mmCIF file of C-alpha atoms and ligand atoms in Angstrom:
data_model
loop_
_atom_site.group_PDB
_atom_site.id
_atom_site.type_symbol
_atom_site.label_atom_id
_atom_site.label_comp_id
_atom_site.label_asym_id
_atom_site.label_seq_id
_atom_site.Cartn_x
_atom_site.Cartn_y
_atom_site.Cartn_z
ATOM 1 C CA MET A 1 -7.741 15.781 10.445
ATOM 2 C CA ILE A 2 -4.821 16.475 8.108
ATOM 3 C CA GLU A 3 -5.174 18.697 5.070
ATOM 4 C CA PHE A 4 -2.748 19.220 2.217
ATOM 5 C CA ARG A 5 -3.742 22.280 0.197
ATOM 6 C CA ASN A 6 -2.088 22.920 -3.173
ATOM 7 C CA ILE A 7 1.218 21.572 -1.940
ATOM 8 C CA GLU A 8 4.278 21.796 -4.179
ATOM 9 C CA ILE A 9 7.634 20.401 -3.054
ATOM 10 C CA LYS A 10 10.860 20.975 -4.961
ATOM 11 C CA TYR A 11 14.418 19.671 -4.832
ATOM 12 C CA GLY A 12 16.305 22.575 -6.359
ATOM 13 C CA LYS A 13 14.508 23.196 -9.621
ATOM 14 C CA TYR A 14 13.010 19.720 -9.793
ATOM 15 C CA ILE A 15 9.332 19.587 -8.831
ATOM 16 C CA ALA A 16 8.805 16.332 -6.927
ATOM 17 C CA ILE A 17 5.218 17.061 -5.825
ATOM 18 C CA THR A 18 2.844 19.039 -7.999
ATOM 19 C CA ASN A 19 -0.251 20.637 -6.497
ATOM 20 C CA LEU A 20 -1.168 17.982 -3.949
ATOM 21 C CA ASN A 21 -4.616 18.195 -2.372
ATOM 22 C CA LEU A 22 -5.589 15.617 0.186
ATOM 23 C CA THR A 23 -7.645 15.288 3.355
ATOM 24 C CA VAL A 24 -7.037 12.546 5.888
ATOM 25 C CA GLN A 25 -9.712 11.966 8.523
ATOM 26 C CA GLU A 26 -9.146 11.603 12.246
ATOM 27 C CA GLY A 27 -8.298 8.004 13.167
ATOM 28 C CA GLU A 28 -7.879 6.926 9.581
ATOM 29 C CA PHE A 29 -5.265 4.441 8.355
ATOM 30 C CA PHE A 30 -4.295 6.239 5.184
ATOM 31 C CA THR A 31 -1.772 4.878 2.674
ATOM 32 C CA LEU A 32 0.314 6.655 0.066
ATOM 33 C CA LEU A 33 0.861 4.003 -2.610
ATOM 34 C CA GLY A 34 2.865 4.163 -5.814
ATOM 35 C CA PRO A 35 6.004 3.027 -7.618
ATOM 36 C CA SER A 36 9.473 4.019 -6.496
ATOM 37 C CA GLY A 37 10.264 7.687 -7.135
ATOM 38 C CA CYS A 38 6.644 8.888 -7.393
ATOM 39 C CA GLY A 39 6.912 11.234 -4.381
ATOM 40 C CA LYS A 40 5.479 9.276 -1.434
ATOM 41 C CA SER A 41 8.415 9.882 0.924
ATOM 42 C CA THR A 42 8.666 13.500 -0.172
ATOM 43 C CA THR A 43 5.014 14.027 0.790
ATOM 44 C CA LEU A 44 5.620 12.402 4.166
ATOM 45 C CA ARG A 45 8.778 14.462 4.738
ATOM 46 C CA GLY A 46 6.742 17.579 4.024
ATOM 47 C CA LEU A 47 4.123 16.590 6.584
ATOM 48 C CA VAL A 48 6.712 15.735 9.215
ATOM 49 C CA GLY A 49 8.659 18.937 8.549
ATOM 50 C CA PHE A 50 11.900 17.582 7.081
ATOM 51 C CA THR A 51 11.243 19.537 3.885
ATOM 52 C CA THR A 52 9.364 22.775 3.421
ATOM 53 C CA PRO A 53 6.864 23.065 0.568
ATOM 54 C CA SER A 54 7.513 25.766 -2.016
ATOM 55 C CA LYS A 55 3.768 26.335 -2.349
ATOM 56 C CA GLY A 56 0.607 25.529 -0.422
ATOM 57 C CA GLN A 57 -0.448 24.842 3.123
ATOM 58 C CA MET A 58 -0.609 21.894 5.487
ATOM 59 C CA LEU A 59 -3.157 21.886 8.292
ATOM 60 C CA LEU A 60 -3.336 19.628 11.303
ATOM 61 C CA ARG A 61 -6.714 19.804 13.071
ATOM 62 C CA GLY A 62 -7.268 23.172 11.439
ATOM 63 C CA LYS A 63 -3.926 24.604 12.539
ATOM 64 C CA ASP A 64 -1.420 25.692 9.884
ATOM 65 C CA ILE A 65 1.747 23.602 10.402
ATOM 66 C CA THR A 66 3.448 24.392 7.074
ATOM 67 C CA TYR A 67 6.349 26.218 8.723
ATOM 68 C CA LEU A 68 6.208 24.699 12.203
ATOM 69 C CA PRO A 69 9.500 23.093 13.368
ATOM 70 C CA VAL A 70 9.580 19.272 13.339
ATOM 71 C CA GLU A 71 9.589 18.886 17.134
ATOM 72 C CA LYS A 72 6.498 21.074 17.556
ATOM 73 C CA ARG A 73 4.348 18.955 15.223
ATOM 74 C CA GLU A 74 4.038 15.964 17.584
ATOM 75 C CA ILE A 75 4.247 13.437 14.768
ATOM 76 C CA GLY A 76 5.655 9.950 15.379
ATOM 77 C CA ILE A 77 7.885 8.641 12.614
ATOM 78 C CA VAL A 78 9.027 5.127 11.685
ATOM 79 C CA PHE A 79 11.367 4.462 8.769
ATOM 80 C CA GLN A 80 12.322 1.411 6.726
ATOM 81 C CA SER A 81 15.766 1.435 8.326
ATOM 82 C CA TYR A 82 14.981 1.279 12.009
ATOM 83 C CA ALA A 83 17.242 4.246 12.901
ATOM 84 C CA LEU A 84 17.612 3.062 16.501
ATOM 85 C CA PHE A 85 20.505 4.041 18.766
ATOM 86 C CA PRO A 86 22.777 1.014 18.311
ATOM 87 C CA THR A 87 24.683 1.291 21.585
ATOM 88 C CA MET A 88 21.597 1.574 23.792
ATOM 89 C CA ASN A 89 19.366 -1.193 25.024
ATOM 90 C CA VAL A 90 15.731 -1.470 24.013
ATOM 91 C CA PHE A 91 14.412 0.279 27.099
ATOM 92 C CA ASP A 92 16.663 3.303 26.640
ATOM 93 C CA ASN A 93 15.805 3.536 22.953
ATOM 94 C CA ILE A 94 12.106 3.669 23.730
ATOM 95 C CA ALA A 95 12.632 5.983 26.721
ATOM 96 C CA PHE A 96 14.849 8.446 24.824
ATOM 97 C CA GLY A 97 12.181 11.006 23.924
ATOM 98 C CA LEU A 98 10.606 10.810 27.384
ATOM 99 C CA LYS A 99 13.952 11.569 29.017
ATOM 100 C CA ILE A 100 14.357 14.632 26.810
ATOM 101 C CA LYS A 101 10.918 15.716 27.957
ATOM 102 C CA LYS A 102 12.223 15.304 31.521
ATOM 103 C CA LEU A 103 9.525 12.957 32.754
ATOM 104 C CA SER A 104 10.082 11.331 36.144
ATOM 105 C CA LYS A 105 11.765 7.930 36.368
ATOM 106 C CA GLN A 106 8.533 6.235 37.443
ATOM 107 C CA GLU A 107 6.527 7.792 34.647
ATOM 108 C CA ILE A 108 9.117 6.751 32.068
ATOM 109 C CA GLU A 109 9.219 3.202 33.417
ATOM 110 C CA GLN A 110 5.437 2.943 33.366
ATOM 111 C CA LYS A 111 5.021 4.368 29.849
ATOM 112 C CA VAL A 112 7.834 2.280 28.338
ATOM 113 C CA LYS A 113 6.427 -0.919 29.837
ATOM 114 C CA GLU A 114 2.897 -0.163 28.718
ATOM 115 C CA ILE A 115 3.806 0.576 25.110
ATOM 116 C CA SER A 116 6.187 -2.406 24.975
ATOM 117 C CA ARG A 117 3.321 -4.684 25.931
ATOM 118 C CA LYS A 118 1.202 -3.193 23.157
ATOM 119 C CA VAL A 119 3.836 -3.821 20.470
ATOM 120 C CA GLU A 120 4.499 -7.285 21.919
ATOM 121 C CA LEU A 121 8.030 -6.825 23.196
ATOM 122 C CA ASN A 122 8.574 -8.813 26.392
ATOM 123 C CA GLN A 123 10.357 -7.836 29.621
ATOM 124 C CA MET A 124 13.492 -9.772 28.744
ATOM 125 C CA GLN A 125 13.872 -8.060 25.394
ATOM 126 C CA LEU A 126 13.685 -4.629 27.041
ATOM 127 C CA TYR A 127 17.141 -5.012 28.541
ATOM 128 C CA LYS A 128 18.815 -6.443 25.451
ATOM 129 C CA ASN A 129 20.952 -4.361 23.192
ATOM 130 C CA VAL A 130 19.020 -3.479 20.018
ATOM 131 C CA SER A 131 21.722 -5.146 17.909
ATOM 132 C CA GLU A 132 20.796 -8.478 19.538
ATOM 133 C CA LEU A 133 17.260 -8.289 18.185
ATOM 134 C CA SER A 134 15.882 -9.561 14.868
ATOM 135 C CA GLY A 135 14.697 -7.131 12.189
ATOM 136 C CA GLY A 136 11.065 -7.618 13.165
ATOM 137 C CA GLN A 137 11.812 -6.962 16.839
ATOM 138 C CA GLN A 138 13.874 -3.874 15.996
ATOM 139 C CA GLN A 139 10.958 -2.505 14.021
ATOM 140 C CA ARG A 140 8.692 -3.105 17.021
ATOM 141 C CA VAL A 141 11.129 -1.033 19.077
ATOM 142 C CA ALA A 142 11.042 1.754 16.480
ATOM 143 C CA ILE A 143 7.233 1.729 16.546
ATOM 144 C CA ALA A 144 7.198 1.760 20.362
ATOM 145 C CA ARG A 145 9.690 4.641 20.423
ATOM 146 C CA ALA A 146 7.410 6.661 18.164
ATOM 147 C CA LEU A 147 4.196 5.801 20.020
ATOM 148 C CA VAL A 148 5.442 6.281 23.574
ATOM 149 C CA LEU A 149 5.439 10.060 23.000
ATOM 150 C CA GLU A 150 1.696 9.881 22.294
ATOM 151 C CA PRO A 151 1.901 11.672 18.948
ATOM 152 C CA SER A 152 -1.214 13.001 17.242
ATOM 153 C CA ILE A 153 -0.228 11.288 13.988
ATOM 154 C CA LEU A 154 1.894 8.252 13.222
ATOM 155 C CA CYS A 155 3.866 8.295 9.946
ATOM 156 C CA LEU A 156 5.448 5.104 8.639
ATOM 157 C CA ASP A 157 7.659 5.026 5.553
ATOM 158 C CA GLU A 158 7.958 1.476 4.156
ATOM 159 C CA PRO A 159 8.380 0.084 7.689
ATOM 160 C CA LEU A 160 8.117 -3.566 6.651
ATOM 161 C CA SER A 161 10.230 -3.511 3.497
ATOM 162 C CA ASN A 162 13.380 -4.892 5.147
ATOM 163 C CA LEU A 163 11.632 -7.939 6.563
ATOM 164 C CA ASP A 164 11.072 -11.339 4.993
ATOM 165 C CA ALA A 165 7.679 -12.167 3.502
ATOM 166 C CA LYS A 166 6.247 -14.235 6.395
ATOM 167 C CA LEU A 167 7.253 -11.719 9.037
ATOM 168 C CA ARG A 168 5.950 -8.872 6.901
ATOM 169 C CA GLY A 169 2.544 -10.525 6.796
ATOM 170 C CA GLN A 170 2.540 -11.077 10.553
ATOM 171 C CA LEU A 171 3.687 -7.570 11.493
ATOM 172 C CA ARG A 172 1.164 -6.145 9.067
ATOM 173 C CA LEU A 173 -1.646 -7.760 11.047
ATOM 174 C CA GLU A 174 -0.182 -6.561 14.349
ATOM 175 C CA LEU A 175 0.187 -3.030 13.045
ATOM 176 C CA LYS A 176 -3.411 -2.947 11.913
ATOM 177 C CA ARG A 177 -4.623 -4.232 15.277
ATOM 178 C CA LEU A 178 -2.479 -1.709 17.167
ATOM 179 C CA GLN A 179 -3.651 1.193 15.024
ATOM 180 C CA LYS A 180 -7.309 0.304 15.606
ATOM 181 C CA GLU A 181 -6.711 -0.164 19.325
ATOM 182 C CA LEU A 182 -5.014 3.232 19.696
ATOM 183 C CA GLY A 183 -7.231 4.950 17.138
ATOM 184 C CA ILE A 184 -4.255 6.995 15.990
ATOM 185 C CA THR A 185 -4.369 8.735 12.604
ATOM 186 C CA THR A 186 -1.772 6.918 10.512
ATOM 187 C CA ILE A 187 -0.073 7.832 7.252
ATOM 188 C CA TYR A 188 1.587 4.803 5.741
ATOM 189 C CA VAL A 189 3.924 4.823 2.753
ATOM 190 C CA THR A 190 4.420 1.715 0.637
ATOM 191 C CA HIS A 191 5.052 0.564 -2.931
ATOM 192 C CA ASP A 192 3.451 -2.793 -2.102
ATOM 193 C CA GLN A 193 -0.133 -2.953 -3.353
ATOM 194 C CA GLU A 194 -1.027 -5.954 -1.201
ATOM 195 C CA GLU A 195 0.101 -4.129 1.940
ATOM 196 C CA ALA A 196 -1.940 -1.096 0.926
ATOM 197 C CA LEU A 197 -5.062 -3.162 0.227
ATOM 198 C CA THR A 198 -4.929 -5.151 3.460
ATOM 199 C CA LEU A 199 -4.025 -2.324 5.864
ATOM 200 C CA SER A 200 -5.744 0.821 4.705
ATOM 201 C CA ASP A 201 -9.028 2.547 5.352
ATOM 202 C CA ARG A 202 -8.225 4.631 2.281
ATOM 203 C CA ILE A 203 -5.427 4.764 -0.270
ATOM 204 C CA ALA A 204 -4.016 7.563 -2.426
ATOM 205 C CA VAL A 205 -2.360 6.171 -5.553
ATOM 206 C CA PHE A 206 0.575 8.346 -6.616
ATOM 207 C CA ASN A 207 2.022 8.607 -10.094
ATOM 208 C CA ASN A 208 4.894 10.896 -10.905
ATOM 209 C CA GLY A 209 4.350 13.507 -8.175
ATOM 210 C CA CYS A 210 0.556 13.596 -8.522
ATOM 211 C CA ILE A 211 -2.350 11.694 -7.007
ATOM 212 C CA GLU A 212 -4.185 9.532 -9.556
ATOM 213 C CA GLN A 213 -6.969 8.308 -7.285
ATOM 214 C CA VAL A 214 -8.098 8.341 -3.666
ATOM 215 C CA GLY A 215 -10.461 5.694 -2.363
ATOM 216 C CA THR A 216 -11.070 2.667 -0.177
ATOM 217 C CA PRO A 217 -9.152 -0.482 -1.122
ATOM 218 C CA TYR A 218 -12.376 -1.841 -2.652
ATOM 219 C CA GLU A 219 -12.956 1.285 -4.747
ATOM 220 C CA ILE A 220 -9.353 1.482 -5.925
ATOM 221 C CA TYR A 221 -9.350 -2.168 -6.948
ATOM 222 C CA ASN A 222 -12.824 -2.513 -8.411
ATOM 223 C CA HIS A 223 -13.400 0.982 -9.745
ATOM 224 C CA SER A 224 -9.935 2.075 -10.824
ATOM 225 C CA SER A 225 -10.150 5.482 -12.436
ATOM 226 C CA SER A 226 -7.239 5.085 -14.849
ATOM 227 C CA GLU A 227 -5.111 2.519 -16.639
ATOM 228 C CA PHE A 228 -2.210 3.397 -14.325
ATOM 229 C CA VAL A 229 -4.198 2.663 -11.142
ATOM 230 C CA CYS A 230 -5.796 -0.439 -12.598
ATOM 231 C CA ASP A 231 -2.401 -1.828 -13.605
ATOM 232 C CA PHE A 232 -0.578 -0.843 -10.425
ATOM 233 C CA ILE A 233 -3.107 -2.250 -7.970
ATOM 234 C CA GLY A 234 -3.554 -5.637 -9.659
ATOM 235 C CA ASP A 235 -2.727 -7.885 -12.577
ATOM 236 C CA ILE A 236 -4.479 -6.990 -15.824
ATOM 237 C CA ASN A 237 -4.951 -8.222 -19.367
ATOM 238 C CA ARG A 238 -5.084 -5.854 -22.285
ATOM 239 C CA PHE A 239 -7.791 -6.357 -24.913
ATOM 240 C CA LYS A 240 -6.867 -4.800 -28.229
ATOM 241 C CA LYS A 241 -8.978 -4.169 -31.313
ATOM 242 C CA ASN A 242 -9.373 -7.766 -32.549
ATOM 243 C CA ILE A 243 -10.584 -9.170 -29.210
ATOM 244 C CA LEU A 244 -12.884 -6.180 -28.653
ATOM 245 C CA GLU A 245 -14.384 -6.639 -32.113
ATOM 246 C CA LEU A 246 -15.097 -10.254 -31.262
ATOM 247 C CA VAL A 247 -16.746 -9.231 -27.976
ATOM 248 C CA ASN A 248 -18.843 -6.597 -29.750
ATOM 249 C CA GLU A 249 -19.866 -9.088 -32.428
ATOM 250 C CA LYS A 250 -20.899 -11.769 -29.933
ATOM 251 C CA THR A 251 -22.766 -9.456 -27.545
ATOM 252 C CA GLY A 252 -24.013 -6.547 -29.607
ATOM 253 C CA LEU A 253 -22.216 -4.232 -27.177
ATOM 254 C CA LEU A 254 -20.266 -1.244 -28.415
ATOM 255 C CA PHE A 255 -16.797 -1.193 -26.902
ATOM 256 C CA ASN A 256 -14.636 1.460 -28.534
ATOM 257 C CA VAL A 257 -12.318 -0.669 -30.661
ATOM 258 C CA THR A 258 -9.895 2.184 -31.319
ATOM 259 C CA LYS A 259 -8.877 2.120 -27.658
ATOM 260 C CA ASP A 260 -7.432 -0.677 -25.514
ATOM 261 C CA ALA A 261 -9.599 -2.191 -22.797
ATOM 262 C CA PHE A 262 -8.583 -4.063 -19.653
ATOM 263 C CA ILE A 263 -9.736 -7.016 -17.610
ATOM 264 C CA ARG A 264 -8.297 -8.366 -14.369
ATOM 265 C CA ILE A 265 -6.629 -11.740 -14.749
ATOM 266 C CA GLU A 266 -8.886 -13.335 -12.121
ATOM 267 C CA ARG A 267 -11.879 -12.300 -14.251
ATOM 268 C CA VAL A 268 -10.828 -14.548 -17.120
ATOM 269 C CA HIS A 269 -12.480 -17.868 -16.338
ATOM 270 C CA THR A 270 -11.961 -21.336 -17.697
ATOM 271 C CA ASN A 271 -14.728 -22.955 -15.654
ATOM 272 C CA PRO A 272 -17.546 -20.479 -15.068
ATOM 273 C CA VAL A 273 -20.626 -21.760 -13.246
ATOM 274 C CA MET A 274 -23.015 -19.955 -15.618
ATOM 275 C CA LYS A 275 -21.697 -19.794 -19.141
ATOM 276 C CA SER A 276 -24.618 -17.809 -20.564
ATOM 277 C CA GLN A 277 -23.523 -14.334 -19.465
ATOM 278 C CA PHE A 278 -19.963 -14.884 -20.708
ATOM 279 C CA VAL A 279 -18.266 -14.432 -24.042
ATOM 280 C CA GLU A 280 -16.167 -17.383 -25.090
ATOM 281 C CA ILE A 281 -12.708 -16.710 -26.443
ATOM 282 C CA LYS A 282 -10.450 -19.472 -27.659
ATOM 283 C CA GLY A 283 -7.016 -19.598 -26.102
ATOM 284 C CA ARG A 284 -3.975 -21.843 -26.340
ATOM 285 C CA VAL A 285 -1.717 -22.281 -23.314
ATOM 286 C CA ILE A 286 1.785 -20.921 -23.924
ATOM 287 C CA GLU A 287 3.083 -20.614 -20.366
ATOM 288 C CA CYS A 288 2.313 -21.987 -16.888
ATOM 289 C CA GLU A 289 3.644 -20.388 -13.737
ATOM 290 C CA TYR A 290 3.117 -22.771 -10.827
ATOM 291 C CA ASN A 291 2.731 -21.020 -7.503
ATOM 292 C CA GLY A 292 1.572 -23.710 -5.065
ATOM 293 C CA ILE A 293 -1.842 -22.328 -4.155
ATOM 294 C CA TYR A 294 -2.545 -21.298 -7.734
ATOM 295 C CA THR A 295 -1.149 -21.456 -11.258
ATOM 296 C CA LYS A 296 -0.953 -18.481 -13.560
ATOM 297 C CA TYR A 297 -1.589 -19.442 -17.183
ATOM 298 C CA THR A 298 -0.661 -17.426 -20.233
ATOM 299 C CA TYR A 299 -2.638 -18.061 -23.411
ATOM 300 C CA SER A 300 -2.269 -16.967 -26.958
ATOM 301 C CA VAL A 301 -5.583 -15.431 -28.094
ATOM 302 C CA MET A 302 -5.878 -14.015 -31.607
ATOM 303 C CA GLY A 303 -2.214 -13.045 -31.547
ATOM 304 C CA GLU A 304 -2.442 -11.412 -28.103
ATOM 305 C CA THR A 305 -1.371 -12.814 -24.751
ATOM 306 C CA ILE A 306 -4.034 -13.226 -22.086
ATOM 307 C CA LYS A 307 -3.560 -14.501 -18.542
ATOM 308 C CA SER A 308 -5.794 -16.314 -16.126
ATOM 309 C CA ILE A 309 -5.312 -17.607 -12.641
ATOM 310 C CA GLU A 310 -6.511 -21.007 -11.500
ATOM 311 C CA LYS A 311 -6.706 -22.213 -7.939
ATOM 312 C CA ASN A 312 -4.885 -25.545 -7.621
ATOM 313 C CA ASP A 313 -7.890 -27.237 -6.068
ATOM 314 C CA GLY A 314 -7.724 -30.224 -8.371
ATOM 315 C CA ARG A 315 -10.247 -28.947 -10.918
ATOM 316 C CA ALA A 316 -8.391 -27.029 -13.601
ATOM 317 C CA CYS A 317 -4.985 -28.123 -14.832
ATOM 318 C CA TYR A 318 -3.786 -27.379 -18.325
ATOM 319 C CA ASN A 319 -0.695 -28.220 -20.329
ATOM 320 C CA ILE A 320 1.352 -26.094 -22.650
ATOM 321 C CA GLY A 321 -0.096 -26.227 -26.155
ATOM 322 C CA GLN A 322 -3.567 -27.226 -24.905
ATOM 323 C CA LYS A 323 -6.558 -25.374 -26.363
ATOM 324 C CA VAL A 324 -8.698 -23.908 -23.579
ATOM 325 C CA PRO A 325 -11.951 -21.974 -23.918
ATOM 326 C CA LEU A 326 -11.775 -18.733 -21.926
ATOM 327 C CA TYR A 327 -14.891 -16.981 -20.649
ATOM 328 C CA VAL A 328 -15.205 -13.283 -19.900
ATOM 329 C CA ASP A 329 -18.131 -11.280 -18.604
ATOM 330 C CA PRO A 330 -18.383 -8.032 -20.629
ATOM 331 C CA LYS A 331 -19.202 -6.242 -17.341
ATOM 332 C CA ASP A 332 -15.645 -6.943 -16.209
ATOM 333 C CA ILE A 333 -14.105 -5.181 -19.204
ATOM 334 C CA MET A 334 -12.833 -1.701 -18.349
ATOM 335 C CA GLN A 335 -12.136 1.219 -20.653
ATOM 336 C CA PHE A 336 -10.766 4.533 -19.429
ATOM 337 C CA GLY A 337 -10.910 8.163 -20.424
ATOM 338 C CA GLY A 338 -12.572 10.183 -23.166
HETATM 339 N N1 LIG B 1 17.106 14.753 -1.599
HETATM 340 C C1 LIG B 1 16.708 14.747 -2.871
HETATM 341 N N2 LIG B 1 17.300 15.540 -3.805
HETATM 342 C C2 LIG B 1 16.887 15.541 -5.080
HETATM 343 N N3 LIG B 1 15.886 14.788 -5.560
HETATM 344 C C3 LIG B 1 15.258 13.973 -4.691
HETATM 345 C C4 LIG B 1 15.626 13.917 -3.317
HETATM 346 N N4 LIG B 1 14.824 13.021 -2.696
HETATM 347 C C5 LIG B 1 13.997 12.560 -3.659
HETATM 348 N N5 LIG B 1 14.236 13.122 -4.849
HETATM 349 C C6 LIG B 1 13.521 12.863 -6.106
HETATM 350 O O1 LIG B 1 12.152 13.191 -5.930
HETATM 351 C C7 LIG B 1 11.314 12.212 -6.521
HETATM 352 C C8 LIG B 1 10.401 11.595 -5.476
HETATM 353 O O2 LIG B 1 11.193 10.868 -4.564
HETATM 354 P P1 LIG B 1 10.586 10.116 -3.288
HETATM 355 O O3 LIG B 1 9.611 10.997 -2.637
HETATM 356 O O4 LIG B 1 11.737 9.621 -2.477
HETATM 357 O O5 LIG B 1 9.832 8.907 -3.985
HETATM 358 P P2 LIG B 1 9.187 7.580 -3.346
HETATM 359 O O6 LIG B 1 9.250 7.689 -1.861
HETATM 360 O O7 LIG B 1 7.805 7.530 -3.878
HETATM 361 O O8 LIG B 1 10.003 6.440 -3.868
HETATM 362 C C9 LIG B 1 12.239 11.221 -7.209
HETATM 363 O O9 LIG B 1 12.356 11.569 -8.550
HETATM 364 C C10 LIG B 1 13.551 11.398 -6.481
HETATM 365 O O10 LIG B 1 14.625 11.092 -7.320
HETATM 366 MG MG1 LIG B 2 10.265 6.427 -0.471
#
């Protein structure tokens, strides 16, 4: 278990992390998610020991590690840039930490081979120079190098960000499988909401040096606690006064019309199965964004812009200028705060 208690981290006078409180359970895949500059890497650097907090405590399995040197924390680290030794071959890169620990040749050989199998590096690749490997393979080496030391925690800072989309998706699956197989507590940093949703047991959404919400992917997505979280984790529409008044009028509900409300774009329907529970809003198509599997439509609705997403399964297909009835379930409308 990892505990952050009232952690503050500064760069000079600038406070990058303000009063962070967080508990990560044993074996959890835990993600720090947020936009660039919100303090994810700073939090990770604090945990690893690259920066020292100006306030607070960090505990690892009940032991205070706030001022413990990096090498005593037994934390495995993987960065976006692979940070491998460029002149060494794969085997020597992975074996590096074991050699420092002065393990016997046989032990090193056995451990390197075992972990290489787990991260799906083959025998031939082990004796290649790291510069001969692709980005995806280099990141496998970096992960193996971290794991071979059998750390108590694995920390990964945007490890897939340098890879192309297809490979990112594939490595993501492998990483998840490996983490479950090893059962190792993992702290994962990313700005990519899809990565966070697919990989994590729980997510902490960061905004400007503070945590906005902690929860499972399902909770974060379906029960966002603030406009920031709701917007960051998905695609949303904003309902202003005029649309809310229409909804109130048609349903007898009492949405606060002095405050904006939100609805996820996939919750605006053009073809609902049961129309009765929905409010109909008239839209006119002003933009189509074709994406292969789906098309994202933008409509003009009472002077506002509203988006919907339609699977390209041959049912819905609209043209610019076309009038389209849009259906929303009032239960899907979210209002935050106060
Ligand atoms: N070495 C540094 N010196 C000064 N400010 C820094 C340093 N590293 C990060 N910061 C600042 O701290 C804030 C958080 O940065 P960081 O933790 O790297 O964000 P993230 O990883 O979420 O993109 C940013 O405003 C950034 O500019
Ligand atoms: Mg970062």
